[in-house]
Amino acid sequence: MQVTDRTLFYGCLWRALISDPNVRYQGSFYVLSQITKRKRVGQAILGDNRETLIKALCLGLQDSNTLTQRNFLDFALFACPLNTREFARSDILKLLRAALCVLLRRDMSLNRRVYNWLEGHGAEEANETKRISMTSMELHNIMEESDKADQVDGKSSDRF
């Protein structure tokens, strides 16, 4: 049994994320869990007021907690593609401004999410990019371990 309208619920959730920075991480985590559970972004998740949603997203992207920023970037990747007609041009510009400020943190995972969002990659492409970057990191770690083992054994680490 549904007690309240989903659009109204998410509208209130976005307003709560605007007014209290202490609940932004938990709220963004909840929204992402609802998206992944349903495998799509419904209109209800966007709430009843687009301006409120945009303001919440901008504040989430400016949050001092890196995990909160990651969640909001993931949400933007799923729900707010740059080529959508859901949002006004001014709203997209506000989001862009907030997302580009995230780059100043020099956090690779945040930068990758911003890049995927700017490139217009959907969730599937972003997961593929993440998988490829994890594979390259694993390969790098294996090479480093191999070099360390060669140095311990007294072998040359020249590979070429």
PDB file of C-alpha atoms in Angstrom:
ATOM      1  CA  MET A   1       0.000   0.000   0.000  1.00  0.00           C
ATOM      2  CA  GLN A   2       1.339   3.394  -1.013  1.00  0.00           C
ATOM      3  CA  VAL A   3       0.741   6.026   1.636  1.00  0.00           C
ATOM      4  CA  THR A   4       1.974   9.084  -0.254  1.00  0.00           C
ATOM      5  CA  ASP A   5       2.493  10.139  -3.830  1.00  0.00           C
ATOM      6  CA  ARG A   6       6.021   9.250  -4.982  1.00  0.00           C
ATOM      7  CA  THR A   7       6.516  12.595  -6.726  1.00  0.00           C
ATOM      8  CA  LEU A   8       5.589  14.457  -3.542  1.00  0.00           C
ATOM      9  CA  PHE A   9       7.877  12.183  -1.488  1.00  0.00           C
ATOM     10  CA  TYR A  10      10.891  12.829  -3.716  1.00  0.00           C
ATOM     11  CA  GLY A  11      10.111  16.552  -3.830  1.00  0.00           C
ATOM     12  CA  CYS A  12      10.265  16.611  -0.037  1.00  0.00           C
ATOM     13  CA  LEU A  13      13.444  14.537  -0.100  1.00  0.00           C
ATOM     14  CA  TRP A  14      15.159  17.030  -2.427  1.00  0.00           C
ATOM     15  CA  ARG A  15      14.064  19.908  -0.149  1.00  0.00           C
ATOM     16  CA  ALA A  16      15.500  18.060   2.857  1.00  0.00           C
ATOM     17  CA  LEU A  17      18.809  17.604   1.025  1.00  0.00           C
ATOM     18  CA  ILE A  18      18.899  21.353   0.368  1.00  0.00           C
ATOM     19  CA  SER A  19      18.174  22.345   3.934  1.00  0.00           C
ATOM     20  CA  ASP A  20      20.364  19.862   5.845  1.00  0.00           C
ATOM     21  CA  PRO A  21      23.873  19.017   4.625  1.00  0.00           C
ATOM     22  CA  ASN A  22      24.133  16.268   7.249  1.00  0.00           C
ATOM     23  CA  VAL A  23      21.620  14.077   5.406  1.00  0.00           C
ATOM     24  CA  ARG A  24      22.879  14.622   1.846  1.00  0.00           C
ATOM     25  CA  TYR A  25      24.963  11.464   1.717  1.00  0.00           C
ATOM     26  CA  GLN A  26      22.216   9.220   3.092  1.00  0.00           C
ATOM     27  CA  GLY A  27      19.558  10.839   0.907  1.00  0.00           C
ATOM     28  CA  SER A  28      21.649  10.536  -2.241  1.00  0.00           C
ATOM     29  CA  PHE A  29      22.471   6.937  -1.374  1.00  0.00           C
ATOM     30  CA  TYR A  30      18.754   6.189  -0.995  1.00  0.00           C
ATOM     31  CA  VAL A  31      17.898   7.778  -4.353  1.00  0.00           C
ATOM     32  CA  LEU A  32      20.652   5.819  -6.121  1.00  0.00           C
ATOM     33  CA  SER A  33      19.482   2.591  -4.505  1.00  0.00           C
ATOM     34  CA  GLN A  34      15.967   3.240  -5.823  1.00  0.00           C
ATOM     35  CA  ILE A  35      17.303   3.836  -9.329  1.00  0.00           C
ATOM     36  CA  THR A  36      19.384   0.659  -9.342  1.00  0.00           C
ATOM     37  CA  LYS A  37      16.534  -1.374  -7.878  1.00  0.00           C
ATOM     38  CA  ARG A  38      14.108  -0.227 -10.590  1.00  0.00           C
ATOM     39  CA  LYS A  39      16.762  -0.239 -13.358  1.00  0.00           C
ATOM     40  CA  ARG A  40      15.506   3.120 -14.629  1.00  0.00           C
ATOM     41  CA  VAL A  41      14.855   6.686 -13.586  1.00  0.00           C
ATOM     42  CA  GLY A  42      11.172   7.414 -13.179  1.00  0.00           C
ATOM     43  CA  GLN A  43       9.642  10.860 -13.382  1.00  0.00           C
ATOM     44  CA  ALA A  44       8.718  10.614  -9.704  1.00  0.00           C
ATOM     45  CA  ILE A  45      12.377  10.539  -8.627  1.00  0.00           C
ATOM     46  CA  LEU A  46      12.871  13.947 -10.210  1.00  0.00           C
ATOM     47  CA  GLY A  47      10.367  15.375  -7.735  1.00  0.00           C
ATOM     48  CA  ASP A  48       7.625  17.930  -8.121  1.00  0.00           C
ATOM     49  CA  ASN A  49       9.821  20.977  -8.798  1.00  0.00           C
ATOM     50  CA  ARG A  50      12.791  20.998 -11.189  1.00  0.00           C
ATOM     51  CA  GLU A  51      14.328  24.102  -9.586  1.00  0.00           C
ATOM     52  CA  THR A  52      14.435  22.321  -6.243  1.00  0.00           C
ATOM     53  CA  LEU A  53      16.065  19.291  -7.836  1.00  0.00           C
ATOM     54  CA  ILE A  54      18.699  21.422  -9.588  1.00  0.00           C
ATOM     55  CA  LYS A  55      19.464  23.326  -6.389  1.00  0.00           C
ATOM     56  CA  ALA A  56      19.822  20.056  -4.448  1.00  0.00           C
ATOM     57  CA  LEU A  57      22.113  18.627  -7.137  1.00  0.00           C
ATOM     58  CA  CYS A  58      24.285  21.742  -7.160  1.00  0.00           C
ATOM     59  CA  LEU A  59      24.595  21.742  -3.384  1.00  0.00           C
ATOM     60  CA  GLY A  60      25.389  18.023  -3.409  1.00  0.00           C
ATOM     61  CA  LEU A  61      28.128  18.578  -5.968  1.00  0.00           C
ATOM     62  CA  GLN A  62      29.574  21.349  -3.775  1.00  0.00           C
ATOM     63  CA  ASP A  63      29.450  19.208  -0.620  1.00  0.00           C
ATOM     64  CA  SER A  64      32.721  18.688   1.240  1.00  0.00           C
ATOM     65  CA  ASN A  65      32.176  14.908   1.443  1.00  0.00           C
ATOM     66  CA  THR A  66      33.653  13.109  -1.571  1.00  0.00           C
ATOM     67  CA  LEU A  67      31.204  10.212  -1.264  1.00  0.00           C
ATOM     68  CA  THR A  68      28.293  12.630  -1.422  1.00  0.00           C
ATOM     69  CA  GLN A  69      29.734  14.214  -4.547  1.00  0.00           C
ATOM     70  CA  ARG A  70      30.145  10.758  -6.106  1.00  0.00           C
ATOM     71  CA  ASN A  71      26.527   9.893  -5.419  1.00  0.00           C
ATOM     72  CA  PHE A  72      25.267  13.150  -6.895  1.00  0.00           C
ATOM     73  CA  LEU A  73      27.458  12.719  -9.984  1.00  0.00           C
ATOM     74  CA  ASP A  74      26.145   9.185 -10.402  1.00  0.00           C
ATOM     75  CA  PHE A  75      22.612  10.520 -10.137  1.00  0.00           C
ATOM     76  CA  ALA A  76      23.381  13.188 -12.736  1.00  0.00           C
ATOM     77  CA  LEU A  77      24.763  10.480 -15.007  1.00  0.00           C
ATOM     78  CA  PHE A  78      21.571   8.426 -14.684  1.00  0.00           C
ATOM     79  CA  ALA A  79      18.917  11.134 -14.529  1.00  0.00           C
ATOM     80  CA  CYS A  80      20.269  14.376 -15.968  1.00  0.00           C
ATOM     81  CA  PRO A  81      21.988  13.837 -19.306  1.00  0.00           C
ATOM     82  CA  LEU A  82      23.114  17.082 -20.893  1.00  0.00           C
ATOM     83  CA  ASN A  83      21.103  16.452 -24.045  1.00  0.00           C
ATOM     84  CA  THR A  84      17.768  16.109 -22.236  1.00  0.00           C
ATOM     85  CA  ARG A  85      14.809  18.381 -22.765  1.00  0.00           C
ATOM     86  CA  GLU A  86      13.638  17.799 -19.173  1.00  0.00           C
ATOM     87  CA  PHE A  87      15.575  20.804 -17.894  1.00  0.00           C
ATOM     88  CA  ALA A  88      15.906  24.395 -19.001  1.00  0.00           C
ATOM     89  CA  ARG A  89      19.199  25.559 -20.451  1.00  0.00           C
ATOM     90  CA  SER A  90      19.842  27.722 -17.380  1.00  0.00           C
ATOM     91  CA  ASP A  91      19.388  24.674 -15.132  1.00  0.00           C
ATOM     92  CA  ILE A  92      21.894  22.658 -17.168  1.00  0.00           C
ATOM     93  CA  LEU A  93      24.369  25.547 -16.952  1.00  0.00           C
ATOM     94  CA  LYS A  94      24.023  25.616 -13.158  1.00  0.00           C
ATOM     95  CA  LEU A  95      24.711  21.890 -13.048  1.00  0.00           C
ATOM     96  CA  LEU A  96      27.704  22.265 -15.347  1.00  0.00           C
ATOM     97  CA  ARG A  97      29.165  25.022 -13.207  1.00  0.00           C
ATOM     98  CA  ALA A  98      28.826  22.920 -10.063  1.00  0.00           C
ATOM     99  CA  ALA A  99      30.200  19.792 -11.753  1.00  0.00           C
ATOM    100  CA  LEU A 100      33.230  21.597 -13.141  1.00  0.00           C
ATOM    101  CA  CYS A 101      34.103  22.857  -9.661  1.00  0.00           C
ATOM    102  CA  VAL A 102      34.341  19.196  -8.617  1.00  0.00           C
ATOM    103  CA  LEU A 103      37.376  18.849 -10.891  1.00  0.00           C
ATOM    104  CA  LEU A 104      39.319  21.150  -8.569  1.00  0.00           C
ATOM    105  CA  ARG A 105      39.405  18.400  -5.934  1.00  0.00           C
ATOM    106  CA  ARG A 106      41.703  16.369  -8.197  1.00  0.00           C
ATOM    107  CA  ASP A 107      39.996  13.132  -7.248  1.00  0.00           C
ATOM    108  CA  MET A 108      40.252  10.645 -10.110  1.00  0.00           C
ATOM    109  CA  SER A 109      36.948   8.884  -9.371  1.00  0.00           C
ATOM    110  CA  LEU A 110      35.120  12.214  -9.326  1.00  0.00           C
ATOM    111  CA  ASN A 111      36.888  13.363 -12.485  1.00  0.00           C
ATOM    112  CA  ARG A 112      35.918  10.136 -14.260  1.00  0.00           C
ATOM    113  CA  ARG A 113      32.278  10.641 -13.310  1.00  0.00           C
ATOM    114  CA  VAL A 114      32.296  14.253 -14.499  1.00  0.00           C
ATOM    115  CA  TYR A 115      33.951  13.177 -17.745  1.00  0.00           C
ATOM    116  CA  ASN A 116      31.376  10.403 -18.317  1.00  0.00           C
ATOM    117  CA  TRP A 117      28.546  12.838 -17.667  1.00  0.00           C
ATOM    118  CA  LEU A 118      30.007  15.461 -20.009  1.00  0.00           C
ATOM    119  CA  GLU A 119      30.568  12.858 -22.717  1.00  0.00           C
ATOM    120  CA  GLY A 120      26.957  11.776 -22.382  1.00  0.00           C
ATOM    121  CA  HIS A 121      27.747   8.222 -21.405  1.00  0.00           C
ATOM    122  CA  GLY A 122      24.856   6.371 -19.868  1.00  0.00           C
ATOM    123  CA  ALA A 123      25.148   4.140 -16.843  1.00  0.00           C
ATOM    124  CA  GLU A 124      26.193   1.109 -18.915  1.00  0.00           C
ATOM    125  CA  GLU A 125      29.040   2.955 -20.627  1.00  0.00           C
ATOM    126  CA  ALA A 126      30.148   4.459 -17.309  1.00  0.00           C
ATOM    127  CA  ASN A 127      30.278   0.993 -15.748  1.00  0.00           C
ATOM    128  CA  GLU A 128      32.334  -0.230 -18.719  1.00  0.00           C
ATOM    129  CA  THR A 129      34.743   2.688 -18.270  1.00  0.00           C
ATOM    130  CA  LYS A 130      35.013   1.847 -14.578  1.00  0.00           C
ATOM    131  CA  ARG A 131      35.652  -1.819 -15.397  1.00  0.00           C
ATOM    132  CA  ILE A 132      38.374  -0.913 -17.895  1.00  0.00           C
ATOM    133  CA  SER A 133      40.057   1.469 -15.460  1.00  0.00           C
ATOM    134  CA  MET A 134      39.939  -1.203 -12.734  1.00  0.00           C
ATOM    135  CA  THR A 135      41.512  -3.707 -15.141  1.00  0.00           C
ATOM    136  CA  SER A 136      44.306  -1.275 -16.006  1.00  0.00           C
ATOM    137  CA  MET A 137      44.887  -0.572 -12.307  1.00  0.00           C
ATOM    138  CA  GLU A 138      45.080  -4.304 -11.605  1.00  0.00           C
ATOM    139  CA  LEU A 139      47.538  -4.738 -14.463  1.00  0.00           C
ATOM    140  CA  HIS A 140      49.641  -1.874 -13.111  1.00  0.00           C
ATOM    141  CA  ASN A 141      49.658  -3.456  -9.640  1.00  0.00           C
ATOM    142  CA  ILE A 142      50.675  -6.831 -11.076  1.00  0.00           C
ATOM    143  CA  MET A 143      53.534  -5.183 -12.970  1.00  0.00           C
ATOM    144  CA  GLU A 144      54.712  -3.385  -9.823  1.00  0.00           C
ATOM    145  CA  GLU A 145      54.601  -6.624  -7.806  1.00  0.00           C
ATOM    146  CA  SER A 146      56.528  -8.388 -10.543  1.00  0.00           C
ATOM    147  CA  ASP A 147      59.164  -5.632 -10.555  1.00  0.00           C
ATOM    148  CA  LYS A 148      59.505  -5.840  -6.769  1.00  0.00           C
ATOM    149  CA  ALA A 149      59.856  -9.624  -6.944  1.00  0.00           C
ATOM    150  CA  ASP A 150      62.520  -9.279  -9.640  1.00  0.00           C
ATOM    151  CA  GLN A 151      64.425  -6.768  -7.519  1.00  0.00           C
ATOM    152  CA  VAL A 152      64.312  -9.095  -4.522  1.00  0.00           C
ATOM    153  CA  ASP A 153      65.569 -11.987  -6.669  1.00  0.00           C
ATOM    154  CA  GLY A 154      68.324  -9.750  -8.041  1.00  0.00           C
ATOM    155  CA  LYS A 155      67.036  -9.943 -11.599  1.00  0.00           C
ATOM    156  CA  SER A 156      66.960  -6.991 -13.927  1.00  0.00           C
ATOM    157  CA  SER A 157      63.619  -5.223 -14.136  1.00  0.00           C
ATOM    158  CA  ASP A 158      64.176  -4.140 -17.737  1.00  0.00           C
ATOM    159  CA  ARG A 159      61.270  -5.499 -19.720  1.00  0.00           C
ATOM    160  CA  PHE A 160      62.049  -4.048 -23.111  1.00  0.00           C
TER     161      PHE A 160
END
